[in-house]
Backbone as JSON, one array per atom type, in Angstrom:
{
  "sequence": "MWVYDKKLQYPVRVGKCDPRMAKFLTEQYGGADGELAAALRYLNQRYTIPDKVIGLLTDIGTEEFAHLEMIATMIYKLTKDATPYQLEEAGLGANFANHDGALFYQNAAGVPWTASYIAAKGDPLADLYEDIAAEEKARATYQWLIDMTDDVDLQDSLRFLREREIVHSLRFREAVEMIKDDRQRQKVF",
  "N": [[0.84, -1.18, 0.0], [0.46, 2.24, -0.69], [1.34, 5.56, 0.34], [0.33, 8.58, -0.76], [1.79, 11.58, -1.55], [0.81, 14.68, -2.55], [2.66, 15.9, -4.51], [5.3, 16.4, -6.84], [8.16, 14.23, -7.13], [10.46, 15.62, -7.67], [10.86, 19.01, -8.56], [9.31, 20.04, -11.61], [10.1, 22.03, -14.17], [9.54, 23.96, -17.03], [10.82, 25.78, -19.66], [9.74, 26.7, -22.07], [7.24, 26.33, -24.64], [7.37, 23.32, -26.34], [6.66, 21.12, -28.42], [8.05, 19.25, -29.98], [10.1, 18.3, -28.32], [8.5, 17.18, -26.38], [7.43, 15.03, -27.77], [9.72, 13.43, -28.03], [10.14, 12.84, -25.35], [8.11, 11.05, -24.84], [9.18, 8.59, -25.17], [10.27, 7.85, -22.72], [7.97, 7.68, -21.36], [6.18, 5.75, -22.45], [7.79, 3.85, -23.66], [9.88, 0.93, -24.36], [12.03, 0.91, -22.57], [11.19, 2.7, -20.75], [9.66, 4.53, -17.99], [7.14, 3.43, -17.13], [7.26, 0.72, -17.95], [9.47, -0.07, -16.43], [8.59, 0.32, -13.76], [6.44, -1.5, -13.59], [7.79, -3.88, -14.19], [9.59, -4.21, -12.01], [7.87, -4.3, -9.79], [6.47, -6.57, -10.39], [8.45, -8.57, -10.49], [9.17, -8.89, -7.85], [7.81, -10.9, -6.62], [9.07, -13.31, -7.04], [11.56, -13.2, -5.98], [14.29, -13.4, -3.64], [13.6, -12.85, -0.14], [15.35, -10.95, 0.95], [15.71, -8.91, -0.91], [13.24, -8.01, -1.71], [12.11, -5.64, -0.73], [13.73, -3.72, -1.95], [13.06, -3.95, -4.69], [10.37, -3.22, -4.5], [10.57, -0.59, -3.51], [12.07, 0.73, -5.56], [10.45, 0.2, -7.79], [8.15, 1.61, -7.06], [9.2, 4.19, -6.97], [9.71, 4.52, -9.67], [7.15, 4.93, -10.67], [6.74, 7.5, -9.67], [8.59, 8.81, -11.25], [7.4, 8.44, -13.73], [5.2, 10.08, -13.41], [6.49, 12.54, -13.32], [7.54, 12.68, -15.94], [5.14, 12.72, -17.39], [4.17, 15.19, -16.53], [6.11, 16.88, -17.6], [5.68, 16.47, -20.37], [3.05, 17.38, -20.59], [3.38, 20.11, -19.84], [5.08, 20.97, -21.86], [3.46, 20.89, -24.08], [1.05, 22.2, -23.57], [0.38, 24.8, -24.43], [0.55, 24.6, -27.13], [-0.35, 24.84, -30.58], [-2.68, 23.07, -32.74], [-1.39, 22.89, -35.22], [1.35, 23.2, -34.53], [1.68, 20.87, -33.03], [1.26, 18.95, -35.0], [3.42, 19.54, -36.71], [5.48, 18.73, -35.04], [5.24, 16.05, -35.09], [3.23, 14.98, -33.62], [0.67, 14.95, -34.5], [-1.1, 12.78, -35.12], [-1.44, 11.7, -32.58], [-2.72, 13.85, -31.33], [-5.05, 13.96, -32.87], [-6.25, 11.55, -32.14], [-6.31, 11.59, -29.31], [-6.54, 14.17, -28.31], [-5.3, 16.36, -25.98], [-4.62, 14.43, -24.19], [-2.47, 12.09, -22.55], [-0.88, 9.21, -23.9], [0.15, 5.89, -23.64], [2.89, 5.34, -25.3], [5.8, 4.98, -27.4], [8.45, 7.19, -28.58], [8.31, 6.92, -31.31], [5.69, 6.46, -31.74], [4.7, 3.92, -31.28], [2.54, 1.82, -29.56], [2.6, 1.12, -26.01], [3.43, -2.09, -24.67], [2.81, -5.16, -22.94], [4.83, -6.93, -23.36], [7.17, -5.65, -22.89], [7.83, -6.04, -20.29], [10.09, -7.68, -18.42], [10.52, -10.77, -16.88], [11.93, -13.41, -15.45], [12.01, -15.13, -13.36], [14.22, -16.12, -12.18], [16.36, -14.96, -9.77], [18.94, -13.74, -10.21], [19.07, -13.49, -13.02], [16.87, -11.8, -13.43], [17.66, -9.53, -11.95], [19.98, -8.75, -13.32], [18.79, -8.05, -15.73], [17.35, -5.88, -14.78], [19.4, -4.11, -14.08], [20.42, -3.61, -16.62], [18.15, -2.37, -17.74], [18.01, -0.01, -16.23], [20.42, 1.19, -16.95], [19.97, 1.59, -19.67], [17.87, 3.4, -19.53], [19.2, 5.51, -18.26], [21.02, 6.23, -20.28], [19.21, 7.09, -22.26], [18.04, 9.29, -20.97], [20.29, 10.97, -20.91], [20.65, 11.46, -23.64], [18.26, 12.8, -24.14], [18.64, 15.09, -22.59], [20.7, 16.21, -24.05], [19.3, 16.93, -26.31], [17.83, 19.2, -25.9], [17.71, 22.74, -25.33], [16.61, 23.93, -23.23], [17.1, 24.96, -20.13], [15.71, 24.62, -17.75], [14.17, 22.3, -18.19], [16.27, 20.53, -18.68], [17.35, 20.38, -16.11], [15.43, 18.89, -14.62], [15.52, 16.52, -16.09], [18.14, 15.77, -15.65], [18.03, 15.14, -12.94], [16.4, 12.83, -13.07], [18.07, 11.18, -14.62], [20.21, 10.81, -12.83], [18.94, 9.39, -10.81], [18.47, 6.99, -12.1], [21.05, 6.01, -12.24], [21.59, 5.59, -9.52], [19.66, 3.6, -8.99], [20.63, 1.52, -10.62], [23.05, 0.98, -9.32], [22.07, 0.1, -6.84], [20.72, -2.25, -7.63], [22.92, -3.71, -8.46], [24.18, -4.1, -6.02], [22.27, -5.77, -4.86], [22.53, -8.03, -6.48], [25.06, -8.93, -5.66], [24.48, -9.52, -2.99], [22.74, -11.7, -3.29], [24.4, -13.51, -4.63], [26.37, -13.92, -2.65], [24.79, -15.09, -0.68], [24.05, -17.48, -1.95], [26.48, -18.76, -2.05], [27.11, -19.34, 0.55], [27.4, -21.91, 2.9], [24.76, -23.97, 3.67], [23.13, -25.1, 6.53], [20.91, -27.4, 7.66]],
  "CA": [[0.0, 0.0, 0.0], [1.23, 3.47, -0.8], [0.83, 6.84, 0.82], [0.62, 9.51, -1.86], [1.96, 12.98, -1.22], [0.44, 15.34, -3.79], [3.69, 16.75, -5.11], [6.26, 15.62, -7.62], [9.38, 13.85, -6.42], [11.4, 16.7, -7.93], [10.1, 20.01, -9.34], [9.41, 20.03, -13.07], [9.94, 23.35, -14.78], [9.74, 23.98, -18.47], [11.02, 27.17, -20.04], [9.06, 27.11, -23.29], [6.42, 25.34, -25.35], [8.25, 22.59, -27.24], [6.05, 19.83, -28.73], [9.06, 18.32, -30.52], [10.74, 17.67, -27.17], [7.46, 16.36, -25.75], [7.38, 13.78, -28.53], [10.88, 12.62, -27.64], [9.95, 12.4, -23.96], [7.18, 9.92, -24.76], [9.99, 7.37, -25.09], [10.37, 7.49, -21.31], [6.61, 7.5, -20.84], [5.59, 4.48, -22.87], [8.73, 3.04, -24.42], [10.33, -0.34, -23.77], [12.94, 1.19, -21.45], [10.64, 3.84, -20.04], [9.3, 4.46, -16.57], [6.02, 2.51, -16.9], [7.77, -0.65, -18.06], [10.35, -0.34, -15.29], [7.78, 0.2, -12.54], [5.69, -2.77, -13.61], [8.78, -4.96, -14.16], [10.13, -4.41, -10.66], [6.8, -4.7, -8.87], [6.12, -7.94, -10.75], [9.56, -9.47, -10.17], [9.36, -9.06, -6.4], [7.13, -12.12, -6.14], [9.93, -14.48, -7.21], [12.91, -12.79, -5.58], [14.5, -13.67, -2.21], [13.09, -11.84, 0.79], [16.36, -9.92, 1.21], [15.67, -7.8, -1.86], [11.87, -7.63, -2.07], [11.93, -4.22, -0.42], [14.43, -2.93, -2.96], [12.23, -3.93, -5.9], [9.16, -2.45, -4.19], [10.93, 0.83, -3.41], [12.45, 1.28, -6.86], [9.25, 0.16, -8.63], [7.29, 2.73, -6.65], [9.84, 5.43, -7.42], [9.54, 4.64, -11.12], [5.85, 5.58, -10.89], [6.96, 8.93, -9.44], [9.27, 9.31, -12.44], [6.39, 8.47, -14.77], [4.42, 11.29, -13.16], [7.31, 13.68, -13.73], [7.57, 12.71, -17.4], [3.81, 13.17, -17.83], [4.1, 16.62, -16.26], [6.94, 17.55, -18.6], [4.99, 16.42, -21.66], [1.9, 18.29, -20.49], [3.84, 21.5, -19.85], [5.69, 21.27, -23.16], [2.45, 20.93, -25.14], [-0.23, 22.81, -23.17], [0.09, 26.01, -25.21], [0.82, 24.33, -28.54], [-1.48, 24.82, -31.5], [-2.71, 21.81, -33.49], [-0.37, 22.93, -36.26], [2.64, 22.92, -33.9], [1.69, 19.45, -32.67], [1.44, 18.21, -36.24], [4.8, 19.77, -37.14], [6.37, 17.99, -34.15], [4.99, 14.62, -35.23], [2.2, 14.57, -32.65], [-0.65, 15.18, -35.09], [-1.94, 11.59, -34.95], [-1.77, 11.61, -31.15], [-3.71, 14.89, -31.07], [-6.31, 13.56, -33.52], [-6.83, 10.44, -31.39], [-6.39, 11.76, -27.86], [-6.48, 15.58, -27.97], [-4.12, 16.61, -25.16], [-4.4, 13.34, -23.25], [-1.28, 11.28, -22.76], [-1.12, 7.84, -24.31], [1.39, 5.13, -23.45], [3.54, 4.98, -26.56], [7.17, 5.47, -27.45], [8.63, 8.4, -29.39], [7.94, 6.61, -32.69], [4.24, 6.27, -31.78], [4.35, 2.51, -31.07], [1.91, 1.69, -28.24], [3.21, 0.31, -24.96], [2.97, -3.47, -24.66], [3.26, -5.94, -21.79], [6.05, -7.67, -23.7], [8.3, -4.88, -22.38], [8.1, -6.42, -18.9], [10.92, -8.88, -18.32], [10.47, -11.5, -15.61], [12.37, -14.78, -15.72], [11.8, -15.96, -12.18], [15.54, -16.39, -11.61], [16.74, -13.68, -9.2], [20.1, -13.11, -10.86], [18.68, -13.1, -14.39], [16.0, -10.63, -13.34], [18.42, -8.36, -11.49], [20.83, -8.29, -14.42], [17.87, -7.36, -16.63], [17.02, -4.6, -14.15], [20.59, -3.26, -14.23], [20.43, -3.18, -18.03], [17.05, -1.43, -17.94], [18.39, 1.27, -15.63], [21.48, 1.79, -17.77], [19.36, 2.07, -20.92], [17.12, 4.62, -19.19], [20.2, 6.55, -18.02], [21.5, 6.68, -21.59], [18.14, 7.83, -22.91], [17.95, 10.61, -20.33], [21.41, 11.79, -21.36], [20.35, 11.9, -25.0], [17.19, 13.81, -24.06], [19.29, 16.31, -22.09], [21.47, 16.76, -25.17], [18.4, 17.35, -27.38], [17.11, 20.43, -25.58], [18.47, 23.86, -24.78], [15.79, 24.42, -22.12], [17.85, 24.63, -18.92], [14.77, 24.14, -16.74], [13.87, 20.92, -18.52], [17.51, 19.78, -18.46], [17.5, 20.17, -14.68], [14.58, 17.75, -14.23], [16.04, 15.33, -16.76], [19.37, 15.37, -14.93], [17.59, 14.46, -11.72], [15.97, 11.48, -13.45], [19.25, 10.42, -15.03], [20.97, 10.44, -11.63], [18.18, 8.35, -10.09], [18.72, 5.74, -12.82], [22.38, 5.56, -11.81], [21.42, 5.06, -8.16], [18.93, 2.33, -9.09], [21.55, 0.53, -11.17], [23.97, 0.62, -8.23], [21.33, -0.69, -5.83], [20.49, -3.58, -8.19], [24.22, -4.38, -8.43], [24.35, -4.53, -4.63], [21.37, -6.91, -4.65], [23.17, -9.18, -7.14], [26.13, -9.42, -4.78], [23.85, -10.14, -1.81], [22.21, -13.01, -3.68], [25.55, -14.37, -4.9], [26.94, -14.28, -1.35], [23.86, -16.01, -0.01], [24.12, -18.77, -2.64], [27.78, -19.39, -1.78], [27.18, -19.76, 1.95], [26.97, -23.28, 3.17], [23.52, -23.97, 4.44], [22.98, -26.26, 7.41], [19.5, -27.52, 8.06]],
  "C": [[0.88, 1.24, 0.0], [0.54, 4.61, -0.08], [1.27, 7.85, -0.23], [0.67, 10.93, -1.34], [1.76, 13.76, -2.52], [1.47, 16.39, -4.24], [4.64, 15.83, -5.86], [7.49, 15.3, -6.78], [10.44, 14.94, -6.54], [10.65, 17.72, -8.79], [10.36, 19.9, -10.85], [9.1, 21.43, -13.57], [10.27, 23.23, -16.26], [9.8, 25.43, -18.9], [10.23, 27.64, -21.25], [8.18, 25.97, -23.81], [7.33, 24.65, -26.37], [7.66, 21.2, -27.53], [7.03, 18.8, -29.29], [9.73, 17.57, -29.37], [9.75, 16.77, -26.43], [7.36, 15.01, -26.44], [8.54, 12.87, -28.15], [10.74, 12.06, -26.23], [8.97, 11.23, -23.84], [7.92, 8.59, -24.74], [10.11, 6.9, -23.65], [9.01, 7.3, -20.66], [6.07, 6.12, -21.19], [6.49, 3.6, -23.69], [9.18, 1.8, -23.66], [11.23, -0.13, -22.56], [12.46, 2.36, -20.62], [10.21, 3.53, -18.61], [8.14, 3.5, -16.27], [6.5, 1.07, -16.94], [8.65, -1.0, -16.87], [9.54, -0.55, -14.02], [7.06, -1.14, -12.49], [6.63, -3.97, -13.55], [9.2, -5.24, -12.73], [9.05, -4.86, -9.68], [6.33, -6.12, -9.17], [7.21, -8.93, -10.31], [9.69, -9.74, -8.67], [8.69, -10.31, -5.86], [8.0, -13.36, -6.26], [11.38, -14.16, -6.83], [13.08, -13.09, -4.09], [14.04, -12.5, -1.33], [14.06, -10.69, 1.02], [16.24, -8.71, 0.29], [14.27, -7.43, -2.32], [11.66, -6.14, -1.86], [12.58, -3.31, -1.45], [13.59, -2.83, -4.23], [10.96, -3.11, -5.68], [9.48, -0.96, -4.17], [11.25, 1.42, -4.78], [11.26, 1.26, -7.81], [8.31, 1.31, -8.33], [7.89, 4.06, -7.11], [9.7, 5.62, -8.92], [8.16, 5.24, -11.47], [5.94, 7.09, -10.65], [7.66, 9.56, -10.65], [8.3, 9.41, -13.61], [5.53, 9.73, -14.64], [5.2, 12.54, -13.56], [7.37, 13.8, -15.24], [6.23, 13.21, -17.95], [3.67, 14.68, -17.64], [4.94, 17.4, -17.27], [6.23, 17.61, -19.95], [3.81, 17.39, -21.67], [2.36, 19.75, -20.61], [4.44, 21.9, -21.2], [4.65, 21.44, -24.27], [1.2, 21.75, -24.8], [-0.59, 24.06, -23.96], [0.32, 25.82, -26.71], [-0.47, 24.36, -29.36], [-1.52, 23.44, -32.17], [-1.66, 21.77, -34.6], [1.02, 22.62, -35.69], [2.77, 21.45, -33.52], [1.93, 18.59, -33.9], [2.87, 18.34, -36.74], [5.81, 18.96, -36.31], [6.18, 16.48, -34.26], [3.97, 14.09, -34.25], [0.79, 14.76, -33.2], [-1.59, 13.99, -34.9], [-2.35, 11.43, -33.49], [-2.86, 12.62, -30.81], [-5.06, 14.51, -31.66], [-7.02, 12.45, -32.74], [-7.12, 10.74, -29.92], [-6.48, 13.21, -27.39], [-5.21, 15.8, -27.16], [-3.83, 15.48, -24.18], [-3.14, 12.56, -23.58], [-1.69, 9.86, -23.1], [0.2, 7.1, -24.19], [1.9, 4.62, -24.79], [4.97, 5.49, -26.52], [7.26, 6.67, -28.39], [8.27, 8.18, -30.86], [6.44, 6.38, -32.84], [3.79, 4.83, -31.6], [3.76, 2.36, -29.67], [2.69, 0.79, -27.29], [2.62, -1.09, -25.01], [3.54, -4.2, -23.45], [4.51, -6.75, -22.1], [7.3, -6.92, -23.27], [8.71, -5.33, -20.98], [8.86, -7.74, -18.88], [10.78, -9.48, -16.93], [10.79, -12.95, -15.91], [12.08, -15.69, -14.55], [13.1, -16.39, -11.53], [16.06, -15.06, -11.07], [17.92, -13.0, -9.89], [19.77, -12.66, -12.28], [17.82, -11.84, -14.35], [16.77, -9.39, -12.91], [19.38, -7.85, -12.56], [19.99, -7.56, -15.47], [17.54, -5.97, -16.09], [18.18, -3.61, -14.26], [20.64, -2.73, -15.67], [19.34, -2.16, -18.3], [17.4, -0.05, -17.39], [19.47, 1.96, -16.45], [20.94, 2.3, -19.09], [18.57, 3.35, -20.65], [18.09, 5.78, -18.94], [20.71, 7.11, -19.35], [20.45, 7.51, -22.3], [17.98, 9.21, -22.29], [19.1, 11.51, -20.77], [21.14, 12.31, -22.77], [19.25, 12.95, -25.01], [17.76, 15.14, -23.57], [20.03, 17.0, -23.25], [20.58, 17.33, -26.28], [17.67, 18.66, -27.1], [18.07, 21.5, -25.08], [17.72, 24.51, -23.62], [16.46, 24.01, -20.81], [16.94, 24.14, -17.79], [14.45, 22.66, -16.96], [15.11, 20.04, -18.3], [17.7, 19.46, -16.98], [16.69, 18.95, -14.22], [15.07, 16.45, -14.86], [17.33, 14.84, -16.11], [19.03, 14.66, -13.63], [17.2, 13.02, -12.03], [17.15, 10.61, -13.87], [20.04, 9.95, -13.8], [20.25, 9.36, -10.83], [18.36, 7.0, -10.77], [20.07, 5.15, -12.42], [22.3, 4.93, -10.42], [20.7, 3.71, -8.2], [19.85, 1.22, -9.61], [22.52, 0.05, -10.08], [23.29, -0.25, -7.18], [21.05, -2.11, -6.34], [21.81, -4.37, -8.21], [24.53, -4.9, -7.02], [23.49, -5.76, -4.34], [21.92, -8.17, -5.31], [24.23, -9.77, -6.23], [25.56, -10.07, -3.52], [23.35, -11.55, -2.14], [23.35, -13.98, -3.97], [26.19, -14.84, -3.59], [26.08, -15.29, -0.63], [23.91, -17.4, -0.64], [25.41, -19.52, -2.32], [27.92, -19.87, -0.34], [26.68, -21.19, 2.11], [25.74, -23.22, 4.06], [23.44, -25.26, 5.26], [21.54, -26.28, 7.88], [19.35, -28.47, 9.22]]
}
């Protein structure tokens, strides 16, 4: 169960209307390596992971939902004053025609989100290595997004998200070592 505090994990400021950048940000909203896929992956994997790291998957999965909310806020702020023509020019015309200003889980190319993005093998090490890879891919994407905008306010929020991906990757690496150590210990029953 969660307790929801009605504020973003980190402030999201946007310096200008930029539908083109909003389109690119949808990659982290509904893409294979985006925040929704990560949140659902981690919260699903916790059912087949040793008790020692269940809390880690729950905490990071929950934080990914906070990141999803930040991305949604960025997209909203980047497009709220855009004209239909500007949306069309940015490649968001089909989204606008289907959803008006509503967000839709899709990647930057317009491909809808799919449950096949959620990796779960049931083997703790395999799943944790997948999680490390997912965090590193998200970190790389955030860096590319930072490089694609000159909006310093937006860059600030994206840098926060990039740094959180690094922390998550490190925490998953620690969990791998905990599980490896536990497997190597002689067990006496």
